[in-house]
mmCIF file of C-alpha atoms in Angstrom:
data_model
loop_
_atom_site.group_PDB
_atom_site.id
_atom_site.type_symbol
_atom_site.label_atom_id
_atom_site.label_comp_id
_atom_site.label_asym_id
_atom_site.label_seq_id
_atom_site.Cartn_x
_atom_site.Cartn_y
_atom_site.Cartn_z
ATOM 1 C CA UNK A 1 2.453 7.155 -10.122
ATOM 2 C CA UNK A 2 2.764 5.525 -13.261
ATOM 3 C CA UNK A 3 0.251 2.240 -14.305
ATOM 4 C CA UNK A 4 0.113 0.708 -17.595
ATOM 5 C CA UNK A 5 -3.288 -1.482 -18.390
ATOM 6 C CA UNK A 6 -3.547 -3.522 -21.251
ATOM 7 C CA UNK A 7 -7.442 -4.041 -22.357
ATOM 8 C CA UNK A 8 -8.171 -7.873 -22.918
ATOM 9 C CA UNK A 9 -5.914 -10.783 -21.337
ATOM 10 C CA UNK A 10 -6.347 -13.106 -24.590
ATOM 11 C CA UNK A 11 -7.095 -12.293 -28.102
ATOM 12 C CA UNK A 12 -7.990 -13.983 -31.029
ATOM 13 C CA UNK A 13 -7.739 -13.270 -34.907
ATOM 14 C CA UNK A 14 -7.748 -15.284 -38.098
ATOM 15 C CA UNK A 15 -4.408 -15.466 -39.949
ATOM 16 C CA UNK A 16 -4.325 -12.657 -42.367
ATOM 17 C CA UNK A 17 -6.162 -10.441 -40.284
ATOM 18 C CA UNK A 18 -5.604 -7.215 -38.353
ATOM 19 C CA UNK A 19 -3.866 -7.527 -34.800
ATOM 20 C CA UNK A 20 -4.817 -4.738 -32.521
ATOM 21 C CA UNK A 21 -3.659 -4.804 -28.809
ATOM 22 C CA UNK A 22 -4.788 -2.028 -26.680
ATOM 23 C CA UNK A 23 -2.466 -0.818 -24.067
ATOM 24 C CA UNK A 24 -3.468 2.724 -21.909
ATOM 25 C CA UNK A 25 -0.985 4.505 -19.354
ATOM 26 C CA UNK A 26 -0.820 7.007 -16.833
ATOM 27 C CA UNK A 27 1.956 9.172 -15.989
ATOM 28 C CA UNK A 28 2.782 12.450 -14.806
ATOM 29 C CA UNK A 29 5.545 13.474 -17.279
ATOM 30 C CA UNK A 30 6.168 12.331 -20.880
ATOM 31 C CA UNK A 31 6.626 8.488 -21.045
ATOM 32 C CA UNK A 32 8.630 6.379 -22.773
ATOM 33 C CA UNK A 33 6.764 3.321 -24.011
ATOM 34 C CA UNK A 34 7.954 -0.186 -25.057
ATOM 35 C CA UNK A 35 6.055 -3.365 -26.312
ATOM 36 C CA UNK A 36 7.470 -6.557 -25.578
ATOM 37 C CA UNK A 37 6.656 -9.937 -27.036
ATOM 38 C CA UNK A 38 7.156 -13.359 -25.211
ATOM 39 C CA UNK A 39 7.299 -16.601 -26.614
ATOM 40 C CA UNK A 40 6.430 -19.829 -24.979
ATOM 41 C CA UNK A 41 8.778 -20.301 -22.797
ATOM 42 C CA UNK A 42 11.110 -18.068 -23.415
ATOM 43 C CA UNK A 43 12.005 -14.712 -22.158
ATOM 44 C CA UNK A 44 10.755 -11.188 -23.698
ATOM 45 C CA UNK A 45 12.317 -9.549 -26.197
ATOM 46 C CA UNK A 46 11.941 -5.893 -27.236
ATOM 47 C CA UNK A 47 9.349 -5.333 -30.569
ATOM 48 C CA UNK A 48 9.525 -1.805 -30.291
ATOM 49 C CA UNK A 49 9.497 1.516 -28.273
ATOM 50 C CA UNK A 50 8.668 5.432 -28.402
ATOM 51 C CA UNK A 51 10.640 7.649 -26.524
ATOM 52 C CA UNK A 52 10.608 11.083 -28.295
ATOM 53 C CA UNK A 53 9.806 12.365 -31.687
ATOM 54 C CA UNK A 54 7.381 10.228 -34.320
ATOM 55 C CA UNK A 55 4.155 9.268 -32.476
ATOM 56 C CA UNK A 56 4.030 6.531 -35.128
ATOM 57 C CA UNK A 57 6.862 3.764 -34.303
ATOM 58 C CA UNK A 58 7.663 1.062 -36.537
ATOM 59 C CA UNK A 59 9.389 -2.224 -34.740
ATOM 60 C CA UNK A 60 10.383 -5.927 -35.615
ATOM 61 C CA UNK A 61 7.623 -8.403 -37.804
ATOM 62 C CA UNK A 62 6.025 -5.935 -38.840
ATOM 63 C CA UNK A 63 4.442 -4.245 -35.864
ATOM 64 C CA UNK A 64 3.456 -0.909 -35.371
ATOM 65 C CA UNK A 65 2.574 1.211 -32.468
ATOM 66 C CA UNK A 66 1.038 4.987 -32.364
ATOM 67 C CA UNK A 67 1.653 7.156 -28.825
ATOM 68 C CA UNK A 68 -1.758 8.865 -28.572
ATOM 69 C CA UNK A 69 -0.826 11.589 -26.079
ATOM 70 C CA UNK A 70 -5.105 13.199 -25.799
ATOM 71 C CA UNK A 71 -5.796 8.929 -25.356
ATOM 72 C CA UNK A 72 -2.669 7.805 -22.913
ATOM 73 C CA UNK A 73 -2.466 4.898 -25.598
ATOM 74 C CA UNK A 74 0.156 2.717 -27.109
ATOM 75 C CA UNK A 75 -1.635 0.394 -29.100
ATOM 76 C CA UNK A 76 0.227 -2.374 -31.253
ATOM 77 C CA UNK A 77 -1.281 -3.333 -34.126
ATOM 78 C CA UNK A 78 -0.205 -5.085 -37.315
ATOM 79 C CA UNK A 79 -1.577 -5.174 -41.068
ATOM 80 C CA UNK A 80 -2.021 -8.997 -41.017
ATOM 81 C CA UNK A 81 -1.352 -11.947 -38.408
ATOM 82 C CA UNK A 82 0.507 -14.800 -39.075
ATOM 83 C CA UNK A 83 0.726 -17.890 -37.252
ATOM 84 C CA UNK A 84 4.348 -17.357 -35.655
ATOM 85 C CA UNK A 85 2.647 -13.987 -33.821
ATOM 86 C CA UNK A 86 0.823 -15.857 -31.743
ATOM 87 C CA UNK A 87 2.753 -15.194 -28.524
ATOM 88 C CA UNK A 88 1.921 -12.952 -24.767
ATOM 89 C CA UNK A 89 2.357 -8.935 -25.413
ATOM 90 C CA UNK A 90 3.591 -6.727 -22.604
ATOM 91 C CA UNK A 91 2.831 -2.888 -22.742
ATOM 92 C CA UNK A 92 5.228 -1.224 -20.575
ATOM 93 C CA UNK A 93 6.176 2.624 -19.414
ATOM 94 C CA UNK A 94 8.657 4.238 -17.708
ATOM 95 C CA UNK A 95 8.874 4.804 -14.152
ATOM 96 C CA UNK A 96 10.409 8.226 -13.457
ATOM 97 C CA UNK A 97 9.979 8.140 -9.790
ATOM 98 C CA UNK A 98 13.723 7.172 -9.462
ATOM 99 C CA UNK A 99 17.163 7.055 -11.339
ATOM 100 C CA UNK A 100 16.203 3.427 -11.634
ATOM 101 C CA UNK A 101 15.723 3.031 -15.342
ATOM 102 C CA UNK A 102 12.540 0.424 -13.830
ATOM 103 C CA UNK A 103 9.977 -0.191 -16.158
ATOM 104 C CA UNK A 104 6.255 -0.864 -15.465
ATOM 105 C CA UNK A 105 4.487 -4.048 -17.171
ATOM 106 C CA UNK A 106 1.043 -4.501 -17.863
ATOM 107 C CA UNK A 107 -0.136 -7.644 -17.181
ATOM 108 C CA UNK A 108 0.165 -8.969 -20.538
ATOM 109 C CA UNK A 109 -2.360 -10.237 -23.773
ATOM 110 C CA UNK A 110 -2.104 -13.631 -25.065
ATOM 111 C CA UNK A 111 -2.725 -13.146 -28.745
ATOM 112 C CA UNK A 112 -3.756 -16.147 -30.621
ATOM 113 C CA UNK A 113 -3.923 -16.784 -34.216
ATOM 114 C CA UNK A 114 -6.584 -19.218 -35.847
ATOM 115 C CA UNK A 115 -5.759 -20.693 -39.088
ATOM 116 C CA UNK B 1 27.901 -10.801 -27.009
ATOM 117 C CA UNK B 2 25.919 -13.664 -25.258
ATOM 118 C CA UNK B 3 23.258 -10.420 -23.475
ATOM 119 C CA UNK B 4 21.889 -12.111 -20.308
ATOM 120 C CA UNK B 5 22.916 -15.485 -19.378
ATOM 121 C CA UNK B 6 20.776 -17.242 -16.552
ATOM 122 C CA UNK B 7 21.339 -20.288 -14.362
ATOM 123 C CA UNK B 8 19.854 -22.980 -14.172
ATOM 124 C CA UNK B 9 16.790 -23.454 -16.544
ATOM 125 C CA UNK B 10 14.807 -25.874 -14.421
ATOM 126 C CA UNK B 11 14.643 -26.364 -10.726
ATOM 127 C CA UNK B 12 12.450 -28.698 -8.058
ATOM 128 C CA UNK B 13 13.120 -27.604 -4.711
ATOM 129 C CA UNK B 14 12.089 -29.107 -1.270
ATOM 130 C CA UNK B 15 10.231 -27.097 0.951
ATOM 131 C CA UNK B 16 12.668 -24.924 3.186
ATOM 132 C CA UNK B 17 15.896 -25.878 1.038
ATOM 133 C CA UNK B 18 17.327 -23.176 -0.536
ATOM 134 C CA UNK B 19 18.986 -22.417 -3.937
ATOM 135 C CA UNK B 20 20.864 -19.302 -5.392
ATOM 136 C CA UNK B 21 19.698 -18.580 -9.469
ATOM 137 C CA UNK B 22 22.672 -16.912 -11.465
ATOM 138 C CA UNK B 23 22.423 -14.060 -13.909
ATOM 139 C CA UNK B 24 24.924 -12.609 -15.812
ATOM 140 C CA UNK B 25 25.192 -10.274 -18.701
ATOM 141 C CA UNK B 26 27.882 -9.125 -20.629
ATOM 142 C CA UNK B 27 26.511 -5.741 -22.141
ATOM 143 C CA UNK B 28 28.334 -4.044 -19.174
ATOM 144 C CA UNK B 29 24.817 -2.759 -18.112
ATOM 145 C CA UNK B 30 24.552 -0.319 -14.431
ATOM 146 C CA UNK B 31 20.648 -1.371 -14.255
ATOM 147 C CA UNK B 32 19.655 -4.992 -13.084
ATOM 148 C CA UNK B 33 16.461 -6.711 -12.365
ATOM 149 C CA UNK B 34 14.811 -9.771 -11.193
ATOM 150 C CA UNK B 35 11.435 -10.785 -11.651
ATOM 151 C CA UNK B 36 8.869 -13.108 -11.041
ATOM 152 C CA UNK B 37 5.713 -14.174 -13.561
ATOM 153 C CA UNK B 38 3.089 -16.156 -12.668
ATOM 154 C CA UNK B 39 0.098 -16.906 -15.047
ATOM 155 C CA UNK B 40 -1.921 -14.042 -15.613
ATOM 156 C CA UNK B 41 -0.343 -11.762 -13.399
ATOM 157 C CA UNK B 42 2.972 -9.871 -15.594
ATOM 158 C CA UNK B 43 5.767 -9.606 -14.183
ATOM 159 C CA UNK B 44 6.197 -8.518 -10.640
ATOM 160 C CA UNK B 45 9.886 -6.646 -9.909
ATOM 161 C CA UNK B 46 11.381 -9.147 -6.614
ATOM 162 C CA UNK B 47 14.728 -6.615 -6.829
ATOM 163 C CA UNK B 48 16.753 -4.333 -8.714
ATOM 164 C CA UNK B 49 20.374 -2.668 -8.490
ATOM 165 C CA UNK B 50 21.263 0.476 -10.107
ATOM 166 C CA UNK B 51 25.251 -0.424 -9.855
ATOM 167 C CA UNK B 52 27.570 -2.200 -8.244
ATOM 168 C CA UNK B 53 27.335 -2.668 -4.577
ATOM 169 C CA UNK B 54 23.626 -0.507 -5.003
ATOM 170 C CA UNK B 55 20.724 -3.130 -4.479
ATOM 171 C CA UNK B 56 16.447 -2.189 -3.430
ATOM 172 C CA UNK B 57 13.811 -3.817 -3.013
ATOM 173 C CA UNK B 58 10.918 -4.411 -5.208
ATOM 174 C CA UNK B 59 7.600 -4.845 -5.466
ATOM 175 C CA UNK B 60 7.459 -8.288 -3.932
ATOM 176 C CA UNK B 61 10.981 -8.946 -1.808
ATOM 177 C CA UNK B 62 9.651 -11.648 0.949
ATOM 178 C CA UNK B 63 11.442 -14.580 1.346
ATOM 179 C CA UNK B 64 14.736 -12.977 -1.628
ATOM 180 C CA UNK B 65 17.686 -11.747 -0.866
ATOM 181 C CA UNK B 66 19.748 -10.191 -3.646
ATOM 182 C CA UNK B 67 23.724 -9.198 -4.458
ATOM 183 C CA UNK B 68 25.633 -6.926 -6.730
ATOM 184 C CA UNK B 69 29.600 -7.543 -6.151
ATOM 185 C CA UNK B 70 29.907 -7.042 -9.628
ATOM 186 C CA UNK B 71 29.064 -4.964 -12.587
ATOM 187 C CA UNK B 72 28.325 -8.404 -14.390
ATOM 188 C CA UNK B 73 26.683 -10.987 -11.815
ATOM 189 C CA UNK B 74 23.411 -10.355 -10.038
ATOM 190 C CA UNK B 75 22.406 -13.661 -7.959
ATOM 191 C CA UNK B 76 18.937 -13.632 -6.501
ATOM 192 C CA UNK B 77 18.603 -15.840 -3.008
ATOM 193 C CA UNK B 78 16.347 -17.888 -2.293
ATOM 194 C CA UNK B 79 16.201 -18.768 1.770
ATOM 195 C CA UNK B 80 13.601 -21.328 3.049
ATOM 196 C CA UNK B 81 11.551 -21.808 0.096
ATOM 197 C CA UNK B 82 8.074 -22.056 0.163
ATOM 198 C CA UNK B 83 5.109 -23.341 -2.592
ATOM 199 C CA UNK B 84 4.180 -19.353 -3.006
ATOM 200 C CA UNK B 85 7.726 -19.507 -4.876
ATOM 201 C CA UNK B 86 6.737 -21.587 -7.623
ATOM 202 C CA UNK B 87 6.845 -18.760 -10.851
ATOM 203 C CA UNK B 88 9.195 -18.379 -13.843
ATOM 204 C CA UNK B 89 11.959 -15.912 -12.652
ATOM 205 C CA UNK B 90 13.563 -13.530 -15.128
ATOM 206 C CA UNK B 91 16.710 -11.309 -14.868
ATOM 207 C CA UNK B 92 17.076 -8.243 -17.054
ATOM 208 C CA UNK B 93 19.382 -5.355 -17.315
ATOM 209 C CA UNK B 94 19.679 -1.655 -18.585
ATOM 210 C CA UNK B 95 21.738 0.431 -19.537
ATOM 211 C CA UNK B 96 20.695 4.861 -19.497
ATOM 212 C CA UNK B 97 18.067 4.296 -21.830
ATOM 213 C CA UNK B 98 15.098 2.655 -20.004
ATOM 214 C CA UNK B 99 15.278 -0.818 -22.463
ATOM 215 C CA UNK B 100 15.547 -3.552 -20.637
ATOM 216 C CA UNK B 101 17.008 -6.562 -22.064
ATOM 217 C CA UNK B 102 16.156 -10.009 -20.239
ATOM 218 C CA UNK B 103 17.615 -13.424 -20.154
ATOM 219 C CA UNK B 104 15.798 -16.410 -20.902
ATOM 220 C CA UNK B 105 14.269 -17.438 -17.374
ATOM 221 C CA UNK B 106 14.392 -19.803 -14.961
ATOM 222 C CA UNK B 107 11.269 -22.006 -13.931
ATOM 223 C CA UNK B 108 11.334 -23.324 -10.260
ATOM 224 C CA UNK B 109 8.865 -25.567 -8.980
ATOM 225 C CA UNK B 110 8.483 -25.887 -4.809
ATOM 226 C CA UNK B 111 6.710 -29.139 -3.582
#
């Protein structure tokens, strides 16, 4: 079965620094891997996702993720935070189980920027 | 496009009343989903329906009850509500591709 855990439920940078969020997976056939970002109170939106091809995926703001096949890893990161990134981070993979197109969340990391 | 429309925003319920929370989306998506987030925990999947007339339970379906008449609507049912109902419910949808695209949640409070 597939699982998705996402190492550290809040994190805290300086503005201008780097952002790394760690997110690990397990699954039994080649995943496809999203990050989502939530906003207070709002819903989540899509920053980016690997499916096939470049390990190295590029998304929205400025976010990047690498798919780390010898780790199981999807870790976002970005060059340097700003305030508006402070927001919750989902990791999620697919769940091939089932023609159900369901995804499989991590339990999220609260990222907060310090001015 | 408006993507996924949900209704309503806010909600107070009475213990044991009931109350039906609307989603909608007009990407004309086969894939549907409601959730349920509570602090700290993600997001827990309550039901899904892979097309109309198609619905399955989740990971947490106590106490929901769920409908698909329509490509478009997928109402989530709440019967008899209880306190352990208090979350921030989300509705998302799919199309073949895995991304899921949600609408902008619904927080109901049981007292």
């Amino acid at each position: 079965a597939q699982s998705v855990t996402q190492l550290g439920s809040h994190v805290s940078v300086s503005e201008g620094a780097l952002v790394l969020l760690r997110c690990n997976y397990s699954s039994s056939v080649p995943p496809y891997l999203f990050w989502y970002v939530q906003y207070p109170n709002q819903g989540l939106q899509l920053l980016l996702k690997y499916t096939t091809g470049a390990t190295l995926v590029k998304g929205i703001n400025g976010f990047e993720a690498e798919f780390k096949k010898s780790e199981t890893s999807f870790h976002l990161t970005k060059p340097s935070a700003h305030m508006s990134d402070a927001a919750e981070y989902f990791c999620a993979v697919s769940d091939v189980s089932g023609a159900t197109n369901k995804l499989i969340f991590g339990t999220g990391t609260l990222l907060a920027v310090q001015p | 496009n408006a993507g996924v429309t949900q209704t309503p925003k806010f909600r107070i319920l009475k213990i044991g009343q009931s109350m039906t929370l609307q989603c909608a989306q007009d990407m004309n998506h086969n894939y549907m989903y409601w959730y349920r987030q509570d602090p700290g925990m993600g997001l827990k999947l309550i039901y899904y329906s892979v097309g109309a007339g198609i619905t399955d339970k989740g990971e947490v379906p106590n106490g929901y009850n769920v409908s698909r008449s329509t490509t478009e609507d997928f109402p989530l049912r709440l019967e008899l509500a209880a306190p352990s109902q208090t979350s921030v419910y989300f509705c998302a949808s799919a199309g073949g591709s895995y991304e899921q695209y949600f609408g902008p949640g619904t927080r109901l409070t049981v007292t």
